[in-house]
CSV table of C-alpha atoms in Angstrom, one decimal:
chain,number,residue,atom,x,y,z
V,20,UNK,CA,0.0,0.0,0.0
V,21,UNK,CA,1.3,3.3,-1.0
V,22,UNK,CA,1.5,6.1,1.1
V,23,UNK,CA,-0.2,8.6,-1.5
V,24,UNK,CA,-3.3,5.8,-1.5
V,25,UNK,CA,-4.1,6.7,2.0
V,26,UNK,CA,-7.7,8.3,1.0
V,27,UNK,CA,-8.7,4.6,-0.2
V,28,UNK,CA,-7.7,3.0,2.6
V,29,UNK,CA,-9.4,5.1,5.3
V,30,UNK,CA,-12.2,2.9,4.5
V,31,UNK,CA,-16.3,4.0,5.4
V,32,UNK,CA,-17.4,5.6,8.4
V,33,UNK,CA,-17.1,4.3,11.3
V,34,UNK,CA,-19.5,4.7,14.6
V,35,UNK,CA,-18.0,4.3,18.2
V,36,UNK,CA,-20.3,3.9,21.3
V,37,UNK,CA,-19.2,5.8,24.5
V,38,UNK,CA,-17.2,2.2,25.4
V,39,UNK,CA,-14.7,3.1,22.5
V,40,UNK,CA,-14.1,6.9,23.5
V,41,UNK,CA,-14.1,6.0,27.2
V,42,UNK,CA,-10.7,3.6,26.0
V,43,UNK,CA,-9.6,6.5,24.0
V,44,UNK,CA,-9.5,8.9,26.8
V,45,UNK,CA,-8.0,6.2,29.5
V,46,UNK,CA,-5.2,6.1,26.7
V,47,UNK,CA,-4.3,9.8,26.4
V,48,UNK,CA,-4.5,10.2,30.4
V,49,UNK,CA,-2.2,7.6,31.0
V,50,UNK,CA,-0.2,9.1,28.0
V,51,UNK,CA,-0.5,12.4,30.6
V,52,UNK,CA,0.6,10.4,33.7
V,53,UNK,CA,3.6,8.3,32.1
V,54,UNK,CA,4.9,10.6,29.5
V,55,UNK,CA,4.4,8.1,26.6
V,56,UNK,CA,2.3,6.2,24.4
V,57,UNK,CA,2.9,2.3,23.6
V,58,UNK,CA,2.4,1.1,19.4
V,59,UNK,CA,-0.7,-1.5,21.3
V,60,UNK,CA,-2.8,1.3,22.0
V,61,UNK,CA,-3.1,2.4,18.3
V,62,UNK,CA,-5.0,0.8,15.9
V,63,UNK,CA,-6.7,1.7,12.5
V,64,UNK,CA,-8.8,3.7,13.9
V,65,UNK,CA,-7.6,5.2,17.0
V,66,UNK,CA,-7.3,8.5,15.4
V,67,UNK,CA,-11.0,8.7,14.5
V,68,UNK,CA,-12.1,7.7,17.9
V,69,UNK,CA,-10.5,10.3,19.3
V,70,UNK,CA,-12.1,13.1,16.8
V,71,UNK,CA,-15.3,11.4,17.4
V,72,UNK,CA,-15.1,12.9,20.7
V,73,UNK,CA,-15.0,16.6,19.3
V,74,UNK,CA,-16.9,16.2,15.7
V,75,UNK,CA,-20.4,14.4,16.1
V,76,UNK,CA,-21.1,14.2,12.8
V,77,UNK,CA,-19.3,11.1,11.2
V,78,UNK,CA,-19.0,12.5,8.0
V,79,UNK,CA,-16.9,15.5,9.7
V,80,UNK,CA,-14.6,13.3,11.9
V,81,UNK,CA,-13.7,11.0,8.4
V,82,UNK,CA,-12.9,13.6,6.6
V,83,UNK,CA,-10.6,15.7,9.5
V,84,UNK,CA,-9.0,11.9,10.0
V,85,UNK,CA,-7.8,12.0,6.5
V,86,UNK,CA,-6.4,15.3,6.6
V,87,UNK,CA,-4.6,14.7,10.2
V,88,UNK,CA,-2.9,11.6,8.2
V,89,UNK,CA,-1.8,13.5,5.5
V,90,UNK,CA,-0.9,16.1,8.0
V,91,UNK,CA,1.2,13.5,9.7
V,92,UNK,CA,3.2,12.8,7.0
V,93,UNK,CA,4.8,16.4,6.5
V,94,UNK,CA,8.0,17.3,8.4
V,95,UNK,CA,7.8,18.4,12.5
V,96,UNK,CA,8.1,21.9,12.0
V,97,UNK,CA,5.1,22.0,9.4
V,98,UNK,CA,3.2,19.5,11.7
V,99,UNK,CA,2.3,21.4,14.8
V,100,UNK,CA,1.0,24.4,12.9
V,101,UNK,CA,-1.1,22.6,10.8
V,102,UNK,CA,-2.5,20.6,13.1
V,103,UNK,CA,-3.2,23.5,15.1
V,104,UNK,CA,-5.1,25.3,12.3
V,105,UNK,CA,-6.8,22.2,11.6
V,106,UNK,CA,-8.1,21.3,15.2
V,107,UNK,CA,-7.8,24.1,16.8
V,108,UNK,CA,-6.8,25.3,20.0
V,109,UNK,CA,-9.5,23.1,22.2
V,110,UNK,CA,-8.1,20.1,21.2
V,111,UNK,CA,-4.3,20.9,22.4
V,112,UNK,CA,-3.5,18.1,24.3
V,113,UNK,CA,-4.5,15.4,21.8
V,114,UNK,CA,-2.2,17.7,19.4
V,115,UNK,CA,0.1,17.4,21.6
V,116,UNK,CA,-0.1,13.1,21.5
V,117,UNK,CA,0.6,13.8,18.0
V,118,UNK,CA,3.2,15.9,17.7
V,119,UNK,CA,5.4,14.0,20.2
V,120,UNK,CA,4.7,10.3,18.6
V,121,UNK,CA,3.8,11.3,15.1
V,122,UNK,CA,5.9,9.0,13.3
V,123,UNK,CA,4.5,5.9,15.8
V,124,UNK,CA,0.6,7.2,15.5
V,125,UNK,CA,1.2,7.3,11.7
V,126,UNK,CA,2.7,4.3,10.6
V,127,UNK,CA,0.9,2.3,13.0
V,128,UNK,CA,-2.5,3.4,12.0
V,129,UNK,CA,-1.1,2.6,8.6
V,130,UNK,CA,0.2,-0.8,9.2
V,131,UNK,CA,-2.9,-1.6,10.8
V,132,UNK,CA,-4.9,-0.6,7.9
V,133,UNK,CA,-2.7,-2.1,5.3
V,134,UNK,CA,-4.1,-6.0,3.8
V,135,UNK,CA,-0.1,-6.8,3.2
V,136,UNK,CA,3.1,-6.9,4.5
V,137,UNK,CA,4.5,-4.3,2.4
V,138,UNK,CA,3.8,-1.6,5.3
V,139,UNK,CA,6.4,-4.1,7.8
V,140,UNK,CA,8.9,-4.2,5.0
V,141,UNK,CA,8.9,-0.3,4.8
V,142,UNK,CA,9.3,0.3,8.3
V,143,UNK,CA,12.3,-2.4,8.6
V,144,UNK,CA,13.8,-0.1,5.8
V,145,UNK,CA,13.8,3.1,7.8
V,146,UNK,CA,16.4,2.7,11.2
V,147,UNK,CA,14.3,5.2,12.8
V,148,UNK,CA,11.1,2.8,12.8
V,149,UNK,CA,13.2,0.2,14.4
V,150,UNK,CA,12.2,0.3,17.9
V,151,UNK,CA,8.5,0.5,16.6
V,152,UNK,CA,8.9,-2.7,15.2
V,153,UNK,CA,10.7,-3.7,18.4
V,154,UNK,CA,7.8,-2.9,20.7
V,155,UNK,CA,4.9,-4.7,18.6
V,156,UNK,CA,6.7,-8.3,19.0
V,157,UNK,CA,7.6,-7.8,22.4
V,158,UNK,CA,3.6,-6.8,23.0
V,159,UNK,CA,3.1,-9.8,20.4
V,160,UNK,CA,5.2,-12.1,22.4
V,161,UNK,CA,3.8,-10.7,25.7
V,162,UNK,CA,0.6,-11.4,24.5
V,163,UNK,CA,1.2,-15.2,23.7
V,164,UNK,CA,2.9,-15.9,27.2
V,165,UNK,CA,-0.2,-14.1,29.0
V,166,UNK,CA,-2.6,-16.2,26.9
V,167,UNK,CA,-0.5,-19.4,27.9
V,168,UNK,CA,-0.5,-18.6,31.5
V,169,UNK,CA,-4.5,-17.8,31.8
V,170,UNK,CA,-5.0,-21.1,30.1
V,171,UNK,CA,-3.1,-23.0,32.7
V,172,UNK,CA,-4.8,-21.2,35.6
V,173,UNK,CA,-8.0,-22.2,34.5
V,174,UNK,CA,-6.5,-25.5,34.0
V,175,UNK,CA,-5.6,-25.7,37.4
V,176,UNK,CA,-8.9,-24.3,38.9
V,177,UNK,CA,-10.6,-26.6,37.0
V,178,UNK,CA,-8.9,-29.7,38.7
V,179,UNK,CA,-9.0,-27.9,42.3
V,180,UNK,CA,-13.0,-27.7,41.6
V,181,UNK,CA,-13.4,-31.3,41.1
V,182,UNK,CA,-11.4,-31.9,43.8
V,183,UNK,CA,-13.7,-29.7,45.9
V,184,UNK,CA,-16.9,-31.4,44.7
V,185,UNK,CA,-15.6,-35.2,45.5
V,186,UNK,CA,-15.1,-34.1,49.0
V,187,UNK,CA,-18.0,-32.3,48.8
V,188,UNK,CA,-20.2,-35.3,48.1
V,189,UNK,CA,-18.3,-37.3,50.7
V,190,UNK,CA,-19.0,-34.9,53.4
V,191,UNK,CA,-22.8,-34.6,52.4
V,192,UNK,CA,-23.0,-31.1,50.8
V,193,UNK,CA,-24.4,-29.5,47.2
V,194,UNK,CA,-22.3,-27.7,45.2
V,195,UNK,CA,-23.7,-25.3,42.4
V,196,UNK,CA,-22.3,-26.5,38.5
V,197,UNK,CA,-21.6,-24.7,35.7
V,198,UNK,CA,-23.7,-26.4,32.9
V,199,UNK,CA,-21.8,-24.6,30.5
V,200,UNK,CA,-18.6,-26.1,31.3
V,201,UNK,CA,-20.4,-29.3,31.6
V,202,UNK,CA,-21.6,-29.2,28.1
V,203,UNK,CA,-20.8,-32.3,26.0
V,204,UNK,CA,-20.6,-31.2,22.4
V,205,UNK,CA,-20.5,-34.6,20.5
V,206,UNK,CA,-24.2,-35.2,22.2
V,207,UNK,CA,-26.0,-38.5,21.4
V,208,UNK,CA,-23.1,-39.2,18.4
V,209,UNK,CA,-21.5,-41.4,21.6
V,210,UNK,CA,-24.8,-42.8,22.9
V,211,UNK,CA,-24.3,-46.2,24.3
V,212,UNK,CA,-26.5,-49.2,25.2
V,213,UNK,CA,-26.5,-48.6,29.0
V,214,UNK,CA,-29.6,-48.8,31.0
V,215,UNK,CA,-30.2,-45.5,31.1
V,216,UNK,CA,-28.7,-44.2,27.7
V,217,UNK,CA,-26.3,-41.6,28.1
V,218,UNK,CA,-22.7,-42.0,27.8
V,219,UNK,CA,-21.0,-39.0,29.9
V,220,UNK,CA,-17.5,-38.6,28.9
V,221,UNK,CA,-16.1,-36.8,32.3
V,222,UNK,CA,-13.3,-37.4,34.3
V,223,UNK,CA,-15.4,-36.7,37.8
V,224,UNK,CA,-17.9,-39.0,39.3
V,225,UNK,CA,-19.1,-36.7,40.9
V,226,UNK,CA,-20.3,-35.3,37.7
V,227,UNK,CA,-22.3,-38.0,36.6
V,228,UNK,CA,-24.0,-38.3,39.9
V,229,UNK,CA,-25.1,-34.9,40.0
V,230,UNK,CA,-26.5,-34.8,36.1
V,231,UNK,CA,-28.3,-38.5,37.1
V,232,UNK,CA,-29.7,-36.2,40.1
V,233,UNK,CA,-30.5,-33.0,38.1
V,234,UNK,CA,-31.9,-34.8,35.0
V,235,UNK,CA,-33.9,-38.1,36.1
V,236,UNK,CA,-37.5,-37.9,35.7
V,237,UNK,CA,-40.4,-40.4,37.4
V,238,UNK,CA,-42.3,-41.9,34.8
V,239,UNK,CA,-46.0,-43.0,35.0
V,240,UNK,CA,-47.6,-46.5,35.9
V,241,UNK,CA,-47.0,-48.9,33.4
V,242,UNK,CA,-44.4,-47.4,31.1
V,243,UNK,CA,-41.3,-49.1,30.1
V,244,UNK,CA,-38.1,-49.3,28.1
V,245,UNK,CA,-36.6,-51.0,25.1
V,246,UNK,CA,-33.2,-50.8,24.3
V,247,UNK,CA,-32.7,-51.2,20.2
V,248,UNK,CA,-29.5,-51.2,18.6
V,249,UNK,CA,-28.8,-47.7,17.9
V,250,UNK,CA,-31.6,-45.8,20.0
V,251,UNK,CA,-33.5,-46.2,23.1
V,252,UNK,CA,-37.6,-46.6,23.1
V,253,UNK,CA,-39.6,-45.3,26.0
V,254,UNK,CA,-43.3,-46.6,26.2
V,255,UNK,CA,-45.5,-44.6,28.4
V,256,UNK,CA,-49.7,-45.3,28.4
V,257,UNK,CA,-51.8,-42.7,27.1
V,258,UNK,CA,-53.8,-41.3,30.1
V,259,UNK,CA,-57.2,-42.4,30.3
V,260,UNK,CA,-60.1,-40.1,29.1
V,261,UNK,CA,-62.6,-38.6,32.0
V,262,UNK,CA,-65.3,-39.7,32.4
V,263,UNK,CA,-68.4,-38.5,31.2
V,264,UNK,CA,-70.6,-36.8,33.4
V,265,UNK,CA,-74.5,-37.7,32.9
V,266,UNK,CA,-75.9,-35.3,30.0
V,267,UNK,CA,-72.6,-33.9,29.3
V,268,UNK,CA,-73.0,-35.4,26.0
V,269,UNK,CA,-76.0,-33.5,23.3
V,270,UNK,CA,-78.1,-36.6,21.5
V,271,UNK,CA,-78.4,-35.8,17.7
V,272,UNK,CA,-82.1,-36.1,18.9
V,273,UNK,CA,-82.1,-33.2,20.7
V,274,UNK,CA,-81.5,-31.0,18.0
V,275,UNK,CA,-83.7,-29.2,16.2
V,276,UNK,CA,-85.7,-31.3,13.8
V,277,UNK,CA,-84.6,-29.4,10.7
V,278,UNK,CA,-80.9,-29.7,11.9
V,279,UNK,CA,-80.8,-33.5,12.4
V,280,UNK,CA,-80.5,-34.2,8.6
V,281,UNK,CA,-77.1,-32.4,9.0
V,282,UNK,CA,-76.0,-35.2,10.9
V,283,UNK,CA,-77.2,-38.3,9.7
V,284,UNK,CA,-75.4,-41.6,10.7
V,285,UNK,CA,-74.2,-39.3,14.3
V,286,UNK,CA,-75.4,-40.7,17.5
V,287,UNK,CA,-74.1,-37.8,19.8
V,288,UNK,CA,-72.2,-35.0,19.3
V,289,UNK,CA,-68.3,-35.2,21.0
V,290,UNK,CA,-67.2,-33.5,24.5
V,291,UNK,CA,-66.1,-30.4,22.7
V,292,UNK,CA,-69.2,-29.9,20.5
V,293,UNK,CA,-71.4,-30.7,22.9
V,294,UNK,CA,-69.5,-28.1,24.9
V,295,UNK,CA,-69.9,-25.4,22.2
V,296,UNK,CA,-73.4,-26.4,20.9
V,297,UNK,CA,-75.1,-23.2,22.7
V,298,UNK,CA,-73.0,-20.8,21.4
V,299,UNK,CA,-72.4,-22.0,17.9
V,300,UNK,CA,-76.2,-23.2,17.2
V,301,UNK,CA,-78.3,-20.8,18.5
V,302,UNK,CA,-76.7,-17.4,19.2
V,303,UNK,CA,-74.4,-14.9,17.3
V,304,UNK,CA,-71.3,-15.1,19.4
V,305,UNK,CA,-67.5,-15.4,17.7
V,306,UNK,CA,-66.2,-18.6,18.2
V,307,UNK,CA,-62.1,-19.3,18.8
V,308,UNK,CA,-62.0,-23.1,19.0
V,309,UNK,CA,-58.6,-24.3,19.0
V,310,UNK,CA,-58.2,-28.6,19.2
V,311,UNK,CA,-55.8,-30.8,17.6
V,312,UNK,CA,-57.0,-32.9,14.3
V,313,UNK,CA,-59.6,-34.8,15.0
V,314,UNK,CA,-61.2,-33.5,17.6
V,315,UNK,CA,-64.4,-32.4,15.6
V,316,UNK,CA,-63.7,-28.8,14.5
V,317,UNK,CA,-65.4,-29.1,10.9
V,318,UNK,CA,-68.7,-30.3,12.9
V,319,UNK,CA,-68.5,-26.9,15.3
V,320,UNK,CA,-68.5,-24.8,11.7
V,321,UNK,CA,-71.7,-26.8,10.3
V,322,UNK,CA,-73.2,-25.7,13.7
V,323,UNK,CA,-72.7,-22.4,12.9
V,324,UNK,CA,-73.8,-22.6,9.1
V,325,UNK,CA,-76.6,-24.3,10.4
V,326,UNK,CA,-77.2,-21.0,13.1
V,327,UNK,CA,-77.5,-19.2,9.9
V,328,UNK,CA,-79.5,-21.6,7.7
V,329,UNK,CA,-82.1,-22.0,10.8
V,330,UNK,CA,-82.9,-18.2,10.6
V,331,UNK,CA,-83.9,-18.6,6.5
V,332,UNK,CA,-86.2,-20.9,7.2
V,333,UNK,CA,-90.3,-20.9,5.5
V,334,UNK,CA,-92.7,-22.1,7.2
V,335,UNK,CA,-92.6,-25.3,5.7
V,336,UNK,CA,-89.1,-26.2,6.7
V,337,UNK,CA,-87.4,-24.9,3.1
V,338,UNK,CA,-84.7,-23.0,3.0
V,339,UNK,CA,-84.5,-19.6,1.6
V,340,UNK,CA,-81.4,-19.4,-1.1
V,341,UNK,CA,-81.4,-16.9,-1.8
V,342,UNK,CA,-81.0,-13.9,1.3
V,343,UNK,CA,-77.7,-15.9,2.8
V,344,UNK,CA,-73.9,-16.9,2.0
V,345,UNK,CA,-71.4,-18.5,4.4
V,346,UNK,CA,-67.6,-18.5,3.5
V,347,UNK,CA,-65.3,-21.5,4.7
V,348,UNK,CA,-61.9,-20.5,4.3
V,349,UNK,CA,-59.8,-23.9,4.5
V,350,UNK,CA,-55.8,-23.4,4.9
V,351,UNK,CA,-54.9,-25.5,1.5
V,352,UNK,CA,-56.6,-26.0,-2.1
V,353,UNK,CA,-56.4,-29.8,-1.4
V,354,UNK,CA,-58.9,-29.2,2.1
V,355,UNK,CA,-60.8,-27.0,0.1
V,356,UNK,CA,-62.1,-30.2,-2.3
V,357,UNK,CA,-62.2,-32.3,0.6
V,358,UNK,CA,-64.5,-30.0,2.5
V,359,UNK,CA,-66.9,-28.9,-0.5
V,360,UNK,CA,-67.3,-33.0,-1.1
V,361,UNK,CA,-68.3,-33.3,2.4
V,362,UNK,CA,-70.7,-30.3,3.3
V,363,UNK,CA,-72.4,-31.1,-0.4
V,364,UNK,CA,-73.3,-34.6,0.9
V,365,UNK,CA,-74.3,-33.3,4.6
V,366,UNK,CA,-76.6,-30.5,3.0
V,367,UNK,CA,-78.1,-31.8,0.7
V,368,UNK,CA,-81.8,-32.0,2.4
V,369,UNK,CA,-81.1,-28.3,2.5
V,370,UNK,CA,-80.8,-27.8,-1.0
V,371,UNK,CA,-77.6,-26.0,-0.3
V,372,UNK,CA,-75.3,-25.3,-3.2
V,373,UNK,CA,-71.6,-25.6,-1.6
V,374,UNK,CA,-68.6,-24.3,-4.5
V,375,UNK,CA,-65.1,-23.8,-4.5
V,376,UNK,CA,-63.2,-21.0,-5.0
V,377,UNK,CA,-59.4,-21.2,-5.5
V,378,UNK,CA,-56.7,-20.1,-7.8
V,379,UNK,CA,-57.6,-23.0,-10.2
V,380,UNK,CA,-61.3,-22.7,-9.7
V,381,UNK,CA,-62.9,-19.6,-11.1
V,382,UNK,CA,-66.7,-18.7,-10.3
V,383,UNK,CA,-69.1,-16.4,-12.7
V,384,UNK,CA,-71.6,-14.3,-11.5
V,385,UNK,CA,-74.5,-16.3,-11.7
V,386,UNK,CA,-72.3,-19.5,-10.2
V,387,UNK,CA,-71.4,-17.0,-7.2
V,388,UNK,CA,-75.3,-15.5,-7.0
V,389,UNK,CA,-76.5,-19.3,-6.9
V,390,UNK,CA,-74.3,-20.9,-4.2
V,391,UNK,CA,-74.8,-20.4,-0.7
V,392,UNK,CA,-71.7,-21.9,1.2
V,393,UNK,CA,-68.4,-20.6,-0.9
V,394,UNK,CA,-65.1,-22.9,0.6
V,395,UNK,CA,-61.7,-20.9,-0.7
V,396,UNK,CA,-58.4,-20.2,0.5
V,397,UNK,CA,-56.8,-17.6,2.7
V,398,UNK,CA,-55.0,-16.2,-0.6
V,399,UNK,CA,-58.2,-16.1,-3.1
V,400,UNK,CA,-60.4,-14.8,-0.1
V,401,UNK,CA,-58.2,-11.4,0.1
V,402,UNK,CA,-58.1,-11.1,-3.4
V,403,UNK,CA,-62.0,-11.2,-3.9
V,404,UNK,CA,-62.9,-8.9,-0.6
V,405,UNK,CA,-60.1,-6.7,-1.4
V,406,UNK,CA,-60.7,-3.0,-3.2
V,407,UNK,CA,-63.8,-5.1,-3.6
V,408,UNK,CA,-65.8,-1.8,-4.9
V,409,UNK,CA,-63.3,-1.4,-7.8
V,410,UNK,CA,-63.2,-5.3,-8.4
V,411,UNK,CA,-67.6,-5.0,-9.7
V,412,UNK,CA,-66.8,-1.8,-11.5
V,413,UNK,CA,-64.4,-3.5,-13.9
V,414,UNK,CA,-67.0,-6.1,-14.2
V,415,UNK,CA,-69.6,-3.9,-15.2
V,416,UNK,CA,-67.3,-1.7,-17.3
V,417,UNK,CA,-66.5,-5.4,-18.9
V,418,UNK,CA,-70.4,-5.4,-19.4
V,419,UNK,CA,-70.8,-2.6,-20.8
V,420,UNK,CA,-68.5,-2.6,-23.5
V,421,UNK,CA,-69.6,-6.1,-24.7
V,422,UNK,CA,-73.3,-5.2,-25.0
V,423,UNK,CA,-72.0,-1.9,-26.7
V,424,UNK,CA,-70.2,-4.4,-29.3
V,425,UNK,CA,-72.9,-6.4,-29.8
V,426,UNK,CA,-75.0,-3.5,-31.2
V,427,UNK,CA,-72.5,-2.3,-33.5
């Protein structure tokens, strides 16, 4: 990297939080107290964090970084001046960092910045960037022989730990364990055969004893275990229904005769319909029902279709077509066939019309005027009701212009 190229290399803005200018300022006062500033404490962008104290706006702290560079660059009699006219007098002190290590602020904040070694091989070149040099491998080696030494502390508080905790189960008392540590990251890859199917690689008995402890669980009457070749099966019973109470269950013959067709070959309704008949059946209310498959959802929704078919009824039990409609809205296009197959069979006394209305299913006018129960999807639903208004004026614009070609 060149030195001429250092506009390309500054690189975007960059954003410090009050962390990053809180180091900054611990640097330059221990620059204060000891007289001196160490190649460590500068990296690419120590310089900017340090204007970002004075110039908010990023865009103003980039650009005075790139001219303190360049600045930096210039001789020690032009330095000071400039800097001075640049910064101003507010910002002495921080000039003063400058002026006094400007060869170690700039060529470190360049070699930091540079993708190559062609910055290291410059400074070995110049004697007087020696001792620069000189300091970043001692902090380098410094660096290793700290790491080295934490690792072999926590090395050896690790074993004094497990120490701790055998004695500690001996004498009777609970220690608090750091799952974390515990962690075994090969999980059930090792799994073994054993009665209880784990295989705990750990030095410390102690260990296992407490994850048995933490991690063992009572199962129910009449479960039990299988051991297969690569994988453990555990059987428990499915719990056993309640019982019902007396009348907690509503008779298909205690419906309303016109509703009974809707349910022909039904005995009773279930526990939750039975539980929901009221509401769905004979009064307006909103219904949430939320049950896993099976559990009779579809027959709550013919209650409530029924609710509305029970108040278009003549006097002779027909229905009246032609003042109702009742959307289904069914989560896939294959439930949507299912479901209009099954409430055209269950209506038919009615004389119901059921149709389907999905993205491969279209519906004309008269179809749509002539069906009572529409089942669609969540997708072709909000595209029919929406800007609904503009949707029939295009159809009767449509209208119009054909009967206006037909004349011609």
């Amino acid at each position: 990297m060149d030195i001429d190229d250092i506009d390309e290399n500054e690189g975007v803005n960059v954003h410090f939080d009050d962390s990053d200018e809180e180091e900054t300022d611990a640097v330059i006062d221990e620059i204060k107290s000891k007289g001196g500033l160490h190649p460590r404490d500068i990296d690419a962008h120590w310089i900017q964090r340090s204007l970002a104290k004075f110039y908010k706006d990023p865009i103003v702290a980039q650009q005075k970084v790139t001219e303190v560079v360049s600045i930096l660059k210039a001789n020690d009699r032009e330095c000071e001046n400039k800097l001075v006219l640049l910064l101003g007098f507010d910002q002495f002190d921080f000039i003063k960092v400058l002026r006094q290590h400007r060869q170690m602020v700039l060529y470190c904040t360049l070699l930091k910045q540079a993708q190559d070694d062609q910055r290291i091989i410059e400074m070995k070149l110049r004697p007087e960037l020696h001792h620069i040099l000189a300091q970043l491998q001692e902090t380098d080696d410094a660096d290793i022989v700290e790491t080295e030494r934490a690792k072999r502390e926590k090395t050896a508080q690790r074993r004094a730990a497990a120490a701790a905790g055998e004695d500690a189960v001996a004498a009777g008392q609970w220690l608090v364990l750091d799952l974390d540590e515990l962690a075994f990251s090969q999980g059930s890859h090792l799994m073994s055969n054993k009665r209880f199917g784990i295989n705990l690689m750990t030095n410390s008995w102690f260990v296992v004893f407490c994850l048995f402890r933490l991690y063992r669980c009572e199962l129910p009457g009449g479960s039990y275990r299988q051991q297969k070749k690569s994988y453990e099966e555990i059987h428990v019973p499915a719990l056993k229904p309640k019982a019902f109470l007396e009348g907690e269950l509503i008779d298909i013959c205690d419906l309303p005769k016109w509703a009974q067709p809707a349910f022909d070959g039904y005995k009773s309704l279930n526990r939750i319909q039975s539980r929901l008949y009221e509401s769905a059946l004979n009064s307006d209310e909103h219904l949430l029902l939320c049950a896993p498959t099976g559990a009779g959802k579809t027959n709550v929704a013919l209650l409530a279709i029924l609710h509305e078919i029970g108040k278009h009824l003549n006097d002779d039990g027909t229905v009246k077509l032609d003042e109702f409609k009742c959307i289904y809205i069914a989560p896939m296009k294959s439930l949507v066939q299912e479901m209009v197959g099954g409430f055209s069979k269950r209506l038919a006394p009615y004389g119901i019309s059921v149709g389907e209305m999905t993205g491969d299913s279209q519906m004309s006018k008269e179809q749509f005027m002539a069906t009572q129960i529409i089942v669609c999807t969540p997708e072709k639903y909000d595209i029919v009701t929406r800007k609904a208004a503009v949707y029939w004026l295009v159809r009767i614009f449509i209208s119009l212009i054909c009967n206006f070609l037909k004349h011609l």
